[in-house]
Amino acid sequence: MSILNKLNDLFIDSKTDLLVNKRIILRVDYNVPIKNNKVVDPTRIINSLKTINFLIEKNNDIILLTHLGRPKTEEDKLKYTTKTIFNFIKENNLFNCNNFEFIEDINIKIDYKGRNIYLVENVRFFNGETKNDLELAKKFANLGDIFVNDAFGSLHRVHSSVAGISNYLPTYFGLLVKEEILNLSKLLTPKRPYLIILGGAKVSDKLNLIKNLLTKCDKMVITGAACLTLYKSLNFNIGKSFFEETDVSNILNNNLIILPTEFIVVDNIDNPSYKIKKNIKDIGDNDIIVDALINEDIRKAILDSNTIFWNGPSGIFEKGYNEGSIEIAKLLSESNAFKVIGGGDTVNFINSTVEYKNKIDFISTGGGATLEFLEKETLDAIEYILKLKTTI
Ligand code: 3PG
């Protein structure tokens, strides 16, 4: 049975009678980019509003749980406090509720008031969250009556606030999870030819994923710094460019993979005295490759496909090297394929190009979760929760 069928009667819009006048614990994924204690891209917050409005209209209280970043030290607590998100939501008046409060202490009792929203401090500040500690999960559960999981971007994590909490509360899934699964499921039975474009910096943590996805697609473009690791293994000179010392022999020479051949090179990433276009065969010892461009093979693959999934920019786009990504976005806008984009950096990029963004059929809020869903056709936290449902 597909995951969509398994979840069908667990989405909140099929439980309208149950979800009224309750204290709902809503796990969201507000792991948003933050710079100087300000939210830079609120896409994930905006995408949670559908579920929040649905629950508030039914006079529920909402206790929001989320992680932010990967805090390790005490200093990280200043950087990753969810108070930053709380302030952003308040300043922009995003919630249509009676009161919106911030909670640091999870040992308190929250009395039902109706249409109140609370945002709890970063769940990763509490010991045991990432180990799915059930004592912690129970503490989170004590804050409300029902658990709704709408944190699509975190569903590949079996953590206390994502999965363990379901041991203690009736559990349902939100409207964002529904929309994500509905759209991403279309990539599991794609209209062919199906093209996957993978970019970003790293290939080492994606090797298994790439191997697996190669069995599902008809062509794969590997761009970004990830393709430089492949070129390095093929003994090309990539100058002083970033690459990883990792064994890519498993995926090299797969005839479904298309690599870019033209690149933008500089001598200094932050302050270049030259910025030129070069073929991979002409890269000099002092060159640094900062962006991969589109060649005829890639262009043809994009225009010939009926389904396209894109994850990972072609270059160091946060430093302004985005020519290749713009070329991909432009070609996608010309293609009639069903087009899906996933991954934080790619979504940030496409959000900055309104004319191309509107031509994308679905923009996933997930990064790792989206890739894992395409690989495994399910997600670990969903499986954990479904298993509890069948054993309760
Ligand atoms: C993400 O941004 O991909 C999710 O929020 C998960 O974050 P994590 O990789 O730190 O668990």
Short mmCIF file of N, CA, C and O and ligand atoms in Angstrom, two decimals, residues 29 31 44 67 69-70 124 153-154 156-157 367-368, ligand 1:
data_model
loop_
_atom_site.label_atom_id
_atom_site.label_comp_id
_atom_site.label_asym_id
_atom_site.label_seq_id
_atom_site.Cartn_x
_atom_site.Cartn_y
_atom_site.Cartn_z
N ASP A 29 8.27 22.34 11.25
CA ASP A 29 9.70 22.45 10.96
C ASP A 29 9.99 23.91 10.64
O ASP A 29 9.83 24.35 9.52
N ASN A 31 12.93 25.19 11.01
CA ASN A 31 14.38 25.24 10.89
C ASN A 31 14.70 26.13 9.69
O ASN A 31 15.02 25.66 8.61
N ARG A 44 9.17 28.22 5.33
CA ARG A 44 8.63 27.12 6.14
C ARG A 44 7.56 27.60 7.14
O ARG A 44 6.63 26.86 7.44
N HIS A 67 12.56 22.40 16.01
CA HIS A 67 13.98 22.57 16.28
C HIS A 67 14.46 23.73 15.42
O HIS A 67 13.76 24.16 14.49
N GLY A 69 18.36 24.66 13.81
CA GLY A 69 19.79 24.38 13.73
C GLY A 69 20.18 23.11 14.46
O GLY A 69 19.33 22.28 14.81
N ARG A 70 21.50 22.98 14.67
CA ARG A 70 22.02 21.81 15.39
C ARG A 70 22.85 22.29 16.58
O ARG A 70 24.08 22.20 16.57
N ARG A 124 15.70 21.07 20.56
CA ARG A 124 17.05 20.49 20.67
C ARG A 124 17.85 21.09 21.84
O ARG A 124 18.98 20.68 22.07
N GLY A 153 9.68 18.44 6.83
CA GLY A 153 11.14 18.49 6.67
C GLY A 153 11.91 17.71 7.72
O GLY A 153 13.11 17.50 7.58
N SER A 154 11.23 17.28 8.78
CA SER A 154 11.90 16.54 9.86
C SER A 154 11.44 15.10 9.96
O SER A 154 11.84 14.39 10.89
N HIS A 156 12.25 12.54 8.53
CA HIS A 156 13.28 11.50 8.40
C HIS A 156 14.04 11.36 9.72
O HIS A 156 15.00 10.61 9.80
N ARG A 157 13.65 12.11 10.74
CA ARG A 157 14.30 12.07 12.04
C ARG A 157 13.39 11.41 13.07
O ARG A 157 12.28 11.92 13.32
N GLY A 367 14.45 19.14 2.89
CA GLY A 367 15.78 19.00 2.31
C GLY A 367 16.08 17.51 2.32
O GLY A 367 15.67 16.77 1.41
N GLY A 368 16.73 17.05 3.38
CA GLY A 368 17.04 15.62 3.54
C GLY A 368 15.78 14.77 3.49
O GLY A 368 15.79 13.66 2.94
C1 3PG B 1 16.13 20.25 7.48
O1 3PG B 1 16.32 21.46 7.42
O2 3PG B 1 16.50 19.48 6.56
C2 3PG B 1 15.35 19.69 8.63
O3 3PG B 1 14.87 20.70 9.44
C3 3PG B 1 16.16 18.70 9.40
O4 3PG B 1 17.23 19.30 10.06
P1 3PG B 1 18.43 18.38 10.58
O5 3PG B 1 19.13 17.85 9.38
O6 3PG B 1 19.29 19.27 11.43
O7 3PG B 1 17.81 17.25 11.39
#
